[in-house]
PDB file of C-alpha atoms in Angstrom:
ATOM      1  CA  UNK A 804       4.090  16.993 -23.530  1.00  0.00           C
ATOM      2  CA  UNK A 805       7.645  16.864 -22.234  1.00  0.00           C
ATOM      3  CA  UNK A 806       6.454  15.817 -18.788  1.00  0.00           C
ATOM      4  CA  UNK A 807       4.422  12.984 -20.346  1.00  0.00           C
ATOM      5  CA  UNK A 808       7.476  11.577 -22.117  1.00  0.00           C
ATOM      6  CA  UNK A 809       9.543  11.860 -18.937  1.00  0.00           C
ATOM      7  CA  UNK A 810       6.974   9.782 -17.068  1.00  0.00           C
ATOM      8  CA  UNK A 811       6.870   7.182 -19.880  1.00  0.00           C
ATOM      9  CA  UNK A 812      10.638   6.952 -19.558  1.00  0.00           C
ATOM     10  CA  UNK A 813      10.387   6.462 -15.810  1.00  0.00           C
ATOM     11  CA  UNK A 814       8.041   3.567 -16.450  1.00  0.00           C
ATOM     12  CA  UNK A 815      10.108   2.049 -19.231  1.00  0.00           C
ATOM     13  CA  UNK A 816      13.463   1.922 -17.460  1.00  0.00           C
ATOM     14  CA  UNK A 817      12.462  -0.416 -14.589  1.00  0.00           C
ATOM     15  CA  UNK A 818      10.415  -2.558 -16.938  1.00  0.00           C
ATOM     16  CA  UNK A 819      13.413  -3.034 -19.161  1.00  0.00           C
ATOM     17  CA  UNK A 820      15.622  -3.662 -16.141  1.00  0.00           C
ATOM     18  CA  UNK A 821      13.289  -6.352 -14.902  1.00  0.00           C
ATOM     19  CA  UNK A 822      13.109  -7.959 -18.350  1.00  0.00           C
ATOM     20  CA  UNK A 823      16.918  -8.071 -18.550  1.00  0.00           C
ATOM     21  CA  UNK A 824      17.175  -9.288 -14.925  1.00  0.00           C
ATOM     22  CA  UNK A 825      19.360  -6.353 -13.955  1.00  0.00           C
ATOM     23  CA  UNK A 826      19.882  -6.358 -10.177  1.00  0.00           C
ATOM     24  CA  UNK A 827      19.081  -3.179  -8.212  1.00  0.00           C
ATOM     25  CA  UNK A 828      22.006  -0.781  -7.686  1.00  0.00           C
ATOM     26  CA  UNK A 829      24.015  -1.044  -4.501  1.00  0.00           C
ATOM     27  CA  UNK A 830      23.836   1.689  -1.916  1.00  0.00           C
ATOM     28  CA  UNK A 831      26.089   4.638  -2.597  1.00  0.00           C
ATOM     29  CA  UNK A 832      28.838   5.421  -0.088  1.00  0.00           C
ATOM     30  CA  UNK A 833      26.754   8.409   1.075  1.00  0.00           C
ATOM     31  CA  UNK A 834      23.711   6.210   1.764  1.00  0.00           C
ATOM     32  CA  UNK A 835      25.908   3.638   3.509  1.00  0.00           C
ATOM     33  CA  UNK A 836      27.177   6.403   5.729  1.00  0.00           C
ATOM     34  CA  UNK A 837      23.660   7.712   6.390  1.00  0.00           C
ATOM     35  CA  UNK A 838      22.475   4.233   7.397  1.00  0.00           C
ATOM     36  CA  UNK A 839      25.491   3.469   9.601  1.00  0.00           C
ATOM     37  CA  UNK A 840      25.134   6.788  11.435  1.00  0.00           C
ATOM     38  CA  UNK A 841      21.442   6.124  12.215  1.00  0.00           C
ATOM     39  CA  UNK A 842      19.628   3.754  14.526  1.00  0.00           C
ATOM     40  CA  UNK A 843      16.513   1.581  14.646  1.00  0.00           C
ATOM     41  CA  UNK A 844      13.706   1.318  17.159  1.00  0.00           C
ATOM     42  CA  UNK A 845      10.862  -1.160  17.207  1.00  0.00           C
ATOM     43  CA  UNK A 846       7.206  -0.210  16.722  1.00  0.00           C
ATOM     44  CA  UNK A 847       4.747  -3.098  17.119  1.00  0.00           C
ATOM     45  CA  UNK A 848       7.398  -5.566  16.009  1.00  0.00           C
ATOM     46  CA  UNK A 849       8.516  -3.426  13.020  1.00  0.00           C
ATOM     47  CA  UNK A 850      11.940  -1.810  12.715  1.00  0.00           C
ATOM     48  CA  UNK A 851      11.905   1.913  12.097  1.00  0.00           C
ATOM     49  CA  UNK A 852      15.064   3.724  11.008  1.00  0.00           C
ATOM     50  CA  UNK A 853      15.869   7.159  12.396  1.00  0.00           C
ATOM     51  CA  UNK A 854      18.574   9.783  12.688  1.00  0.00           C
ATOM     52  CA  UNK A 855      19.170  11.760  15.889  1.00  0.00           C
ATOM     53  CA  UNK A 856      21.944  14.359  15.998  1.00  0.00           C
ATOM     54  CA  UNK A 857      22.937  16.535  18.912  1.00  0.00           C
ATOM     55  CA  UNK A 858      23.598  20.068  17.846  1.00  0.00           C
ATOM     56  CA  UNK A 859      23.809  23.316  19.789  1.00  0.00           C
ATOM     57  CA  UNK A 860      24.767  22.687  23.424  1.00  0.00           C
ATOM     58  CA  UNK A 861      22.507  24.376  25.944  1.00  0.00           C
ATOM     59  CA  UNK A 862      19.647  25.015  23.525  1.00  0.00           C
ATOM     60  CA  UNK A 863      16.258  23.485  24.383  1.00  0.00           C
ATOM     61  CA  UNK A 864      15.140  23.495  20.746  1.00  0.00           C
ATOM     62  CA  UNK A 865      14.154  20.241  18.985  1.00  0.00           C
ATOM     63  CA  UNK A 866      13.197  19.828  15.344  1.00  0.00           C
ATOM     64  CA  UNK A 867      11.650  16.703  13.877  1.00  0.00           C
ATOM     65  CA  UNK A 868      11.774  16.231  10.087  1.00  0.00           C
ATOM     66  CA  UNK A 869       9.078  14.358   8.169  1.00  0.00           C
ATOM     67  CA  UNK A 870      10.001  13.300   4.648  1.00  0.00           C
ATOM     68  CA  UNK A 871       7.908  12.963   1.465  1.00  0.00           C
ATOM     69  CA  UNK A 872       6.863  10.254  -1.015  1.00  0.00           C
ATOM     70  CA  UNK A 873       8.495   8.031  -2.204  1.00  0.00           C
ATOM     71  CA  UNK A 874      11.788   8.841  -0.538  1.00  0.00           C
ATOM     72  CA  UNK A 875      13.260   8.840   2.981  1.00  0.00           C
ATOM     73  CA  UNK A 876      14.950  10.823   5.722  1.00  0.00           C
ATOM     74  CA  UNK A 877      17.915  11.209   3.399  1.00  0.00           C
ATOM     75  CA  UNK A 878      15.956  13.985   1.696  1.00  0.00           C
ATOM     76  CA  UNK A 879      17.160  16.262   4.500  1.00  0.00           C
ATOM     77  CA  UNK A 880      20.898  15.586   4.231  1.00  0.00           C
ATOM     78  CA  UNK A 881      21.735  18.866   2.491  1.00  0.00           C
ATOM     79  CA  UNK A 882      20.336  20.974   5.304  1.00  0.00           C
ATOM     80  CA  UNK A 883      21.176  18.645   8.206  1.00  0.00           C
ATOM     81  CA  UNK A 884      24.360  20.339   9.311  1.00  0.00           C
ATOM     82  CA  UNK A 885      22.763  23.777   9.098  1.00  0.00           C
ATOM     83  CA  UNK A 886      19.954  22.620  11.361  1.00  0.00           C
ATOM     84  CA  UNK A 887      22.398  21.327  13.971  1.00  0.00           C
ATOM     85  CA  UNK A 888      23.826  24.828  14.252  1.00  0.00           C
ATOM     86  CA  UNK A 889      20.425  26.113  15.421  1.00  0.00           C
ATOM     87  CA  UNK A 890      18.801  23.194  17.247  1.00  0.00           C
ATOM     88  CA  UNK A 891      19.931  21.016  20.135  1.00  0.00           C
ATOM     89  CA  UNK A 892      18.355  17.884  18.632  1.00  0.00           C
ATOM     90  CA  UNK A 893      17.714  17.221  14.939  1.00  0.00           C
ATOM     91  CA  UNK A 894      15.617  14.082  14.415  1.00  0.00           C
ATOM     92  CA  UNK A 895      14.304  12.391  11.289  1.00  0.00           C
ATOM     93  CA  UNK A 896      12.835   8.994  10.566  1.00  0.00           C
ATOM     94  CA  UNK A 897      12.039   6.799   7.592  1.00  0.00           C
ATOM     95  CA  UNK A 898       8.302   6.210   7.638  1.00  0.00           C
ATOM     96  CA  UNK A 899       7.084   2.619   7.628  1.00  0.00           C
ATOM     97  CA  UNK A 900       7.401   1.329   4.068  1.00  0.00           C
ATOM     98  CA  UNK A 901      10.137   3.794   3.141  1.00  0.00           C
ATOM     99  CA  UNK A 902      13.943   3.986   3.200  1.00  0.00           C
ATOM    100  CA  UNK A 903      15.617   1.668   5.664  1.00  0.00           C
ATOM    101  CA  UNK A 904      12.472   1.044   7.720  1.00  0.00           C
ATOM    102  CA  UNK A 905      10.579  -2.240   7.461  1.00  0.00           C
ATOM    103  CA  UNK A 906       8.176  -2.694   4.523  1.00  0.00           C
ATOM    104  CA  UNK A 907       5.519  -5.208   5.624  1.00  0.00           C
ATOM    105  CA  UNK A 908       3.124  -6.671   3.087  1.00  0.00           C
ATOM    106  CA  UNK A 909       0.305  -7.055   2.959  1.00  0.00           C
ATOM    107  CA  UNK A 910      -0.253  -4.029   5.183  1.00  0.00           C
ATOM    108  CA  UNK A 911      -2.771  -1.248   5.491  1.00  0.00           C
ATOM    109  CA  UNK A 912      -0.560   1.877   5.376  1.00  0.00           C
ATOM    110  CA  UNK A 913      -2.168   5.003   6.782  1.00  0.00           C
ATOM    111  CA  UNK A 914      -1.290   8.531   7.851  1.00  0.00           C
ATOM    112  CA  UNK A 915      -2.704   7.678  11.292  1.00  0.00           C
ATOM    113  CA  UNK A 916      -0.160   4.898  11.781  1.00  0.00           C
ATOM    114  CA  UNK A 917       2.698   7.051  10.506  1.00  0.00           C
ATOM    115  CA  UNK A 918       1.729   9.782  12.997  1.00  0.00           C
ATOM    116  CA  UNK A 919       1.619   7.180  15.795  1.00  0.00           C
ATOM    117  CA  UNK A 920       5.114   6.039  14.796  1.00  0.00           C
ATOM    118  CA  UNK A 921       6.414   9.603  15.130  1.00  0.00           C
ATOM    119  CA  UNK A 922       4.878   9.775  18.612  1.00  0.00           C
ATOM    120  CA  UNK A 923       6.398   6.400  19.503  1.00  0.00           C
ATOM    121  CA  UNK A 924       9.831   7.520  18.347  1.00  0.00           C
ATOM    122  CA  UNK A 925       9.755  10.584  20.600  1.00  0.00           C
ATOM    123  CA  UNK A 926       8.644   8.441  23.526  1.00  0.00           C
ATOM    124  CA  UNK A 927      11.523   6.071  22.716  1.00  0.00           C
ATOM    125  CA  UNK A 928      13.901   9.032  22.887  1.00  0.00           C
ATOM    126  CA  UNK A 929      12.365  10.352  26.115  1.00  0.00           C
ATOM    127  CA  UNK A 930      11.150  13.553  24.406  1.00  0.00           C
ATOM    128  CA  UNK A 931       7.386  13.053  24.707  1.00  0.00           C
ATOM    129  CA  UNK A 932       7.022  15.966  27.123  1.00  0.00           C
ATOM    130  CA  UNK A 933       9.176  18.424  25.163  1.00  0.00           C
ATOM    131  CA  UNK A 934       7.962  21.120  22.793  1.00  0.00           C
ATOM    132  CA  UNK A 935       8.671  20.058  19.214  1.00  0.00           C
ATOM    133  CA  UNK A 936       9.220  22.014  16.013  1.00  0.00           C
ATOM    134  CA  UNK A 937       7.950  20.056  13.015  1.00  0.00           C
ATOM    135  CA  UNK A 938       9.491  20.512   9.546  1.00  0.00           C
ATOM    136  CA  UNK A 939       7.764  18.480   6.843  1.00  0.00           C
ATOM    137  CA  UNK A 940       7.651  17.896   3.087  1.00  0.00           C
ATOM    138  CA  UNK A 941       5.004  16.381   0.747  1.00  0.00           C
ATOM    139  CA  UNK A 942       3.728  13.117   2.335  1.00  0.00           C
ATOM    140  CA  UNK A 943       5.215  14.301   5.615  1.00  0.00           C
ATOM    141  CA  UNK A 944       2.969  17.407   5.490  1.00  0.00           C
ATOM    142  CA  UNK A 945      -0.090  15.210   5.919  1.00  0.00           C
ATOM    143  CA  UNK A 946       1.495  13.304   8.781  1.00  0.00           C
ATOM    144  CA  UNK A 947       2.218  16.648  10.415  1.00  0.00           C
ATOM    145  CA  UNK A 948      -1.398  17.669   9.911  1.00  0.00           C
ATOM    146  CA  UNK A 949      -2.596  14.544  11.760  1.00  0.00           C
ATOM    147  CA  UNK A 950      -0.096  15.253  14.597  1.00  0.00           C
ATOM    148  CA  UNK A 951      -1.444  18.800  14.696  1.00  0.00           C
ATOM    149  CA  UNK A 952      -5.026  17.536  14.916  1.00  0.00           C
ATOM    150  CA  UNK A 953      -4.111  15.292  17.878  1.00  0.00           C
ATOM    151  CA  UNK A 954      -2.300  18.192  19.548  1.00  0.00           C
ATOM    152  CA  UNK A 955      -5.374  20.396  19.047  1.00  0.00           C
ATOM    153  CA  UNK A 956      -7.538  17.762  20.740  1.00  0.00           C
ATOM    154  CA  UNK A 957      -5.294  17.897  23.835  1.00  0.00           C
ATOM    155  CA  UNK A 958      -5.140  14.124  23.966  1.00  0.00           C
ATOM    156  CA  UNK A 959      -2.835  12.675  26.604  1.00  0.00           C
ATOM    157  CA  UNK A 960       0.378  11.198  25.281  1.00  0.00           C
ATOM    158  CA  UNK A 961       0.354  13.382  22.152  1.00  0.00           C
ATOM    159  CA  UNK A 962       3.111  15.693  21.018  1.00  0.00           C
ATOM    160  CA  UNK A 963       3.309  19.249  22.199  1.00  0.00           C
ATOM    161  CA  UNK A 964       3.957  21.162  18.971  1.00  0.00           C
ATOM    162  CA  UNK A 965       5.761  24.500  19.172  1.00  0.00           C
ATOM    163  CA  UNK A 966       5.744  25.329  15.443  1.00  0.00           C
ATOM    164  CA  UNK A 967       5.045  23.770  12.071  1.00  0.00           C
ATOM    165  CA  UNK A 968       6.724  24.394   8.719  1.00  0.00           C
ATOM    166  CA  UNK A 969       5.271  22.664   5.672  1.00  0.00           C
ATOM    167  CA  UNK A 970       6.731  22.420   2.179  1.00  0.00           C
ATOM    168  CA  UNK A 971       5.342  21.457  -1.232  1.00  0.00           C
ATOM    169  CA  UNK A 972       2.751  19.048   0.077  1.00  0.00           C
ATOM    170  CA  UNK A 973      -0.686  18.313  -1.336  1.00  0.00           C
ATOM    171  CA  UNK A 974      -2.553  19.516   1.742  1.00  0.00           C
ATOM    172  CA  UNK A 975      -5.509  20.523  -0.449  1.00  0.00           C
ATOM    173  CA  UNK A 976      -6.834  17.600  -2.507  1.00  0.00           C
ATOM    174  CA  UNK A 977      -8.529  19.959  -4.932  1.00  0.00           C
ATOM    175  CA  UNK A 978      -5.205  21.505  -6.046  1.00  0.00           C
ATOM    176  CA  UNK A 979      -3.108  18.337  -5.831  1.00  0.00           C
ATOM    177  CA  UNK A 980      -2.001  16.987  -9.218  1.00  0.00           C
ATOM    178  CA  UNK A 981      -0.552  13.479  -8.752  1.00  0.00           C
ATOM    179  CA  UNK A 982       1.871  12.394 -11.462  1.00  0.00           C
ATOM    180  CA  UNK A 983       0.907   9.710 -13.997  1.00  0.00           C
ATOM    181  CA  UNK A 984       2.907   7.076 -12.152  1.00  0.00           C
ATOM    182  CA  UNK A 985       1.126   7.841  -8.897  1.00  0.00           C
ATOM    183  CA  UNK A 986      -2.278   7.648 -10.581  1.00  0.00           C
ATOM    184  CA  UNK A 987      -1.540   4.277 -12.159  1.00  0.00           C
ATOM    185  CA  UNK A 988      -0.359   2.765  -8.920  1.00  0.00           C
ATOM    186  CA  UNK A 989      -3.064   4.295  -6.728  1.00  0.00           C
ATOM    187  CA  UNK A 990      -6.126   3.487  -8.825  1.00  0.00           C
ATOM    188  CA  UNK A 991      -5.323  -0.123  -9.747  1.00  0.00           C
ATOM    189  CA  UNK A 992      -6.324  -1.534 -13.075  1.00  0.00           C
ATOM    190  CA  UNK A 993      -4.431  -3.882 -15.381  1.00  0.00           C
ATOM    191  CA  UNK A 994      -1.080  -2.116 -15.051  1.00  0.00           C
ATOM    192  CA  UNK A 995      -1.005  -1.751 -11.303  1.00  0.00           C
ATOM    193  CA  UNK A 996      -0.026  -5.340 -10.309  1.00  0.00           C
ATOM    194  CA  UNK A 997       2.581  -5.411 -13.069  1.00  0.00           C
ATOM    195  CA  UNK A 998       4.087  -2.098 -12.058  1.00  0.00           C
ATOM    196  CA  UNK A 999       4.117  -2.855  -8.365  1.00  0.00           C
ATOM    197  CA  UNK A1000       5.866  -6.166  -9.012  1.00  0.00           C
ATOM    198  CA  UNK A1001       8.478  -4.690 -11.333  1.00  0.00           C
ATOM    199  CA  UNK A1002       9.093  -1.350  -9.655  1.00  0.00           C
ATOM    200  CA  UNK A1003      10.127  -2.247  -6.113  1.00  0.00           C
ATOM    201  CA  UNK A1004       6.842  -3.490  -4.713  1.00  0.00           C
ATOM    202  CA  UNK A1005       7.582  -2.350  -1.210  1.00  0.00           C
ATOM    203  CA  UNK A1006       7.942   1.335  -2.164  1.00  0.00           C
ATOM    204  CA  UNK A1007       5.442   1.670  -4.958  1.00  0.00           C
ATOM    205  CA  UNK A1008       2.682  -0.453  -3.478  1.00  0.00           C
ATOM    206  CA  UNK A1009      -0.893   0.636  -3.747  1.00  0.00           C
ATOM    207  CA  UNK A1010      -1.052   0.587   0.040  1.00  0.00           C
ATOM    208  CA  UNK A1011       1.476   3.424   0.314  1.00  0.00           C
ATOM    209  CA  UNK A1012      -0.233   5.449  -2.355  1.00  0.00           C
ATOM    210  CA  UNK A1013      -3.570   5.347  -0.564  1.00  0.00           C
ATOM    211  CA  UNK A1014      -2.455   8.533   1.222  1.00  0.00           C
ATOM    212  CA  UNK A1015      -3.876  10.442  -1.782  1.00  0.00           C
ATOM    213  CA  UNK A1016      -7.339   9.021  -1.127  1.00  0.00           C
ATOM    214  CA  UNK A1017      -6.917   9.575   2.607  1.00  0.00           C
ATOM    215  CA  UNK A1018      -6.249  13.250   2.015  1.00  0.00           C
ATOM    216  CA  UNK A1019      -9.601  13.540   0.280  1.00  0.00           C
ATOM    217  CA  UNK A1020     -11.518  11.558   2.875  1.00  0.00           C
ATOM    218  CA  UNK A1021     -10.056  13.430   5.880  1.00  0.00           C
ATOM    219  CA  UNK A1022      -9.711  16.857   4.334  1.00  0.00           C
ATOM    220  CA  UNK A1023     -11.948  18.530   6.967  1.00  0.00           C
ATOM    221  CA  UNK A1024      -9.977  16.955   9.794  1.00  0.00           C
ATOM    222  CA  UNK A1025      -6.533  17.857   8.477  1.00  0.00           C
ATOM    223  CA  UNK A1026      -7.131  21.238   6.838  1.00  0.00           C
ATOM    224  CA  UNK A1027      -9.314  22.147   9.796  1.00  0.00           C
ATOM    225  CA  UNK A1028      -6.414  21.462  12.156  1.00  0.00           C
ATOM    226  CA  UNK A1029      -4.188  23.879  10.238  1.00  0.00           C
ATOM    227  CA  UNK A1030      -6.875  26.574  10.244  1.00  0.00           C
ATOM    228  CA  UNK A1031      -7.785  26.362  13.911  1.00  0.00           C
ATOM    229  CA  UNK A1032      -4.514  26.182  15.854  1.00  0.00           C
ATOM    230  CA  UNK A1033      -2.652  29.244  17.110  1.00  0.00           C
ATOM    231  CA  UNK A1034       0.950  28.006  16.896  1.00  0.00           C
ATOM    232  CA  UNK A1035       3.250  29.612  14.251  1.00  0.00           C
ATOM    233  CA  UNK A1036       2.793  27.985  10.841  1.00  0.00           C
ATOM    234  CA  UNK A1037       4.939  28.578   7.758  1.00  0.00           C
ATOM    235  CA  UNK A1038       5.017  27.210   4.234  1.00  0.00           C
ATOM    236  CA  UNK A1039       8.138  26.976   2.014  1.00  0.00           C
ATOM    237  CA  UNK A1040       7.117  26.719  -1.615  1.00  0.00           C
ATOM    238  CA  UNK A1041       8.967  25.753  -4.794  1.00  0.00           C
ATOM    239  CA  UNK A1042       6.682  27.442  -7.382  1.00  0.00           C
ATOM    240  CA  UNK A1043       7.610  25.183 -10.334  1.00  0.00           C
ATOM    241  CA  UNK A1044       6.032  22.224  -8.560  1.00  0.00           C
ATOM    242  CA  UNK A1045       3.851  20.194 -11.018  1.00  0.00           C
ATOM    243  CA  UNK A1046       2.166  18.378  -8.123  1.00  0.00           C
ATOM    244  CA  UNK A1047       1.032  21.571  -6.323  1.00  0.00           C
ATOM    245  CA  UNK A1048       0.813  24.063  -9.220  1.00  0.00           C
ATOM    246  CA  UNK A1049       1.337  27.785  -8.994  1.00  0.00           C
ATOM    247  CA  UNK A1050      -0.681  29.969  -8.562  1.00  0.00           C
ATOM    248  CA  UNK A1051      -3.747  27.806  -7.774  1.00  0.00           C
ATOM    249  CA  UNK A1052      -2.204  26.116  -4.749  1.00  0.00           C
ATOM    250  CA  UNK A1053      -0.747  29.294  -3.258  1.00  0.00           C
ATOM    251  CA  UNK A1054      -3.979  31.265  -3.699  1.00  0.00           C
ATOM    252  CA  UNK A1055      -5.986  28.616  -1.897  1.00  0.00           C
ATOM    253  CA  UNK A1056      -3.380  28.304   0.843  1.00  0.00           C
ATOM    254  CA  UNK A1057      -3.359  32.019   1.579  1.00  0.00           C
ATOM    255  CA  UNK A1058      -7.150  32.188   1.501  1.00  0.00           C
ATOM    256  CA  UNK A1059      -7.603  29.211   3.816  1.00  0.00           C
ATOM    257  CA  UNK A1060      -4.711  29.956   6.203  1.00  0.00           C
ATOM    258  CA  UNK A1061      -4.344  33.760   6.336  1.00  0.00           C
ATOM    259  CA  UNK A1062      -2.355  33.593   9.588  1.00  0.00           C
ATOM    260  CA  UNK A1063       0.379  31.445   8.048  1.00  0.00           C
ATOM    261  CA  UNK A1064       3.484  33.015   6.619  1.00  0.00           C
ATOM    262  CA  UNK A1065       4.886  31.865   3.277  1.00  0.00           C
ATOM    263  CA  UNK A1066       8.340  31.781   1.634  1.00  0.00           C
ATOM    264  CA  UNK A1067       8.356  31.458  -2.167  1.00  0.00           C
ATOM    265  CA  UNK A1068      11.701  30.255  -3.491  1.00  0.00           C
ATOM    266  CA  UNK A1069      13.175  31.074  -6.929  1.00  0.00           C
ATOM    267  CA  UNK A1070      11.054  30.445 -10.015  1.00  0.00           C
ATOM    268  CA  UNK A1071      13.056  27.368 -11.066  1.00  0.00           C
ATOM    269  CA  UNK A1072      12.585  25.505  -7.755  1.00  0.00           C
ATOM    270  CA  UNK A1073      10.156  22.589  -8.001  1.00  0.00           C
ATOM    271  CA  UNK A1074       8.820  19.796  -5.770  1.00  0.00           C
ATOM    272  CA  UNK A1075      11.972  19.096  -3.705  1.00  0.00           C
ATOM    273  CA  UNK A1076      13.063  22.535  -2.525  1.00  0.00           C
ATOM    274  CA  UNK A1077      15.268  21.210   0.292  1.00  0.00           C
ATOM    275  CA  UNK A1078      17.353  19.363  -2.340  1.00  0.00           C
ATOM    276  CA  UNK A1079      17.088  21.814  -5.241  1.00  0.00           C
ATOM    277  CA  UNK A1080      17.863  24.957  -3.216  1.00  0.00           C
ATOM    278  CA  UNK A1081      19.140  23.856   0.212  1.00  0.00           C
ATOM    279  CA  UNK A1082      20.528  27.245   1.157  1.00  0.00           C
ATOM    280  CA  UNK A1083      17.357  29.072   0.133  1.00  0.00           C
ATOM    281  CA  UNK A1084      15.259  26.482   1.966  1.00  0.00           C
ATOM    282  CA  UNK A1085      17.381  26.692   5.115  1.00  0.00           C
ATOM    283  CA  UNK A1086      17.377  30.505   5.121  1.00  0.00           C
ATOM    284  CA  UNK A1087      13.623  30.534   4.737  1.00  0.00           C
ATOM    285  CA  UNK A1088      13.186  28.104   7.621  1.00  0.00           C
ATOM    286  CA  UNK A1089      15.620  29.947   9.879  1.00  0.00           C
ATOM    287  CA  UNK A1090      13.852  33.218   9.151  1.00  0.00           C
ATOM    288  CA  UNK A1091      10.608  31.588  10.288  1.00  0.00           C
ATOM    289  CA  UNK A1092      12.092  29.962  13.433  1.00  0.00           C
ATOM    290  CA  UNK A1093      13.786  33.178  14.474  1.00  0.00           C
ATOM    291  CA  UNK A1094      10.566  35.189  14.065  1.00  0.00           C
ATOM    292  CA  UNK A1095       8.899  34.052  17.270  1.00  0.00           C
TER     293      UNK A1095
END
């Protein structure tokens, strides 16, 4: 019941703000700094924002971070410095339609395009022939699964993936519990055009939310990729996650991917473990990276 009222509140606030003609808040100093320290590259005429930090000198290790819905690369800021102490390059991007990247409309957003943008970014940086560690969350987990599928197919021009670490993503449609807001925007109906107009159309568009339907349609392709590759795979899990509930999600994950290792964070950690428990998240990831 409490969660239902929270979601009603999330709907009511932007509706009221729109009614009162309240302008959107300005960027915080931290976000200004994040944007000014990043760069843009162009993918098929669209500007994509990314961060690229040089860390440990002499290390060949590269990690690419893939953020979740409906946020941006800034999700990783609490563990960014820690990652630069272990990796030579730490790279993250804002997916098309998110953060500081372009938000074209109308546009058919898909996981396939987002994966192609990741590949294009690494070509832009001259890293297309390097072995890449992927660290992903939520929406980014599914992008990582598509990249893994392409890697498994040994297609020319695809990434060479060294390891994959997932976190709190709905990789199994049957255990994924989208929130009320996501359901309303994804499925359409009378409220959908009103909500998308009033709640930052570019971020909460139905096009972006079609990733939930894509997960169902391409389950065999994406879950199959996880189950069939031999690279090290790890999952960092916040067990209080309402979107991927405990224990149903974890039981299915371990049954489907018995080779994967898992880190379960403290009981109070929910859907954004890298923000809620950055030290626990970072320690779990470093434990995985240092295990092979």
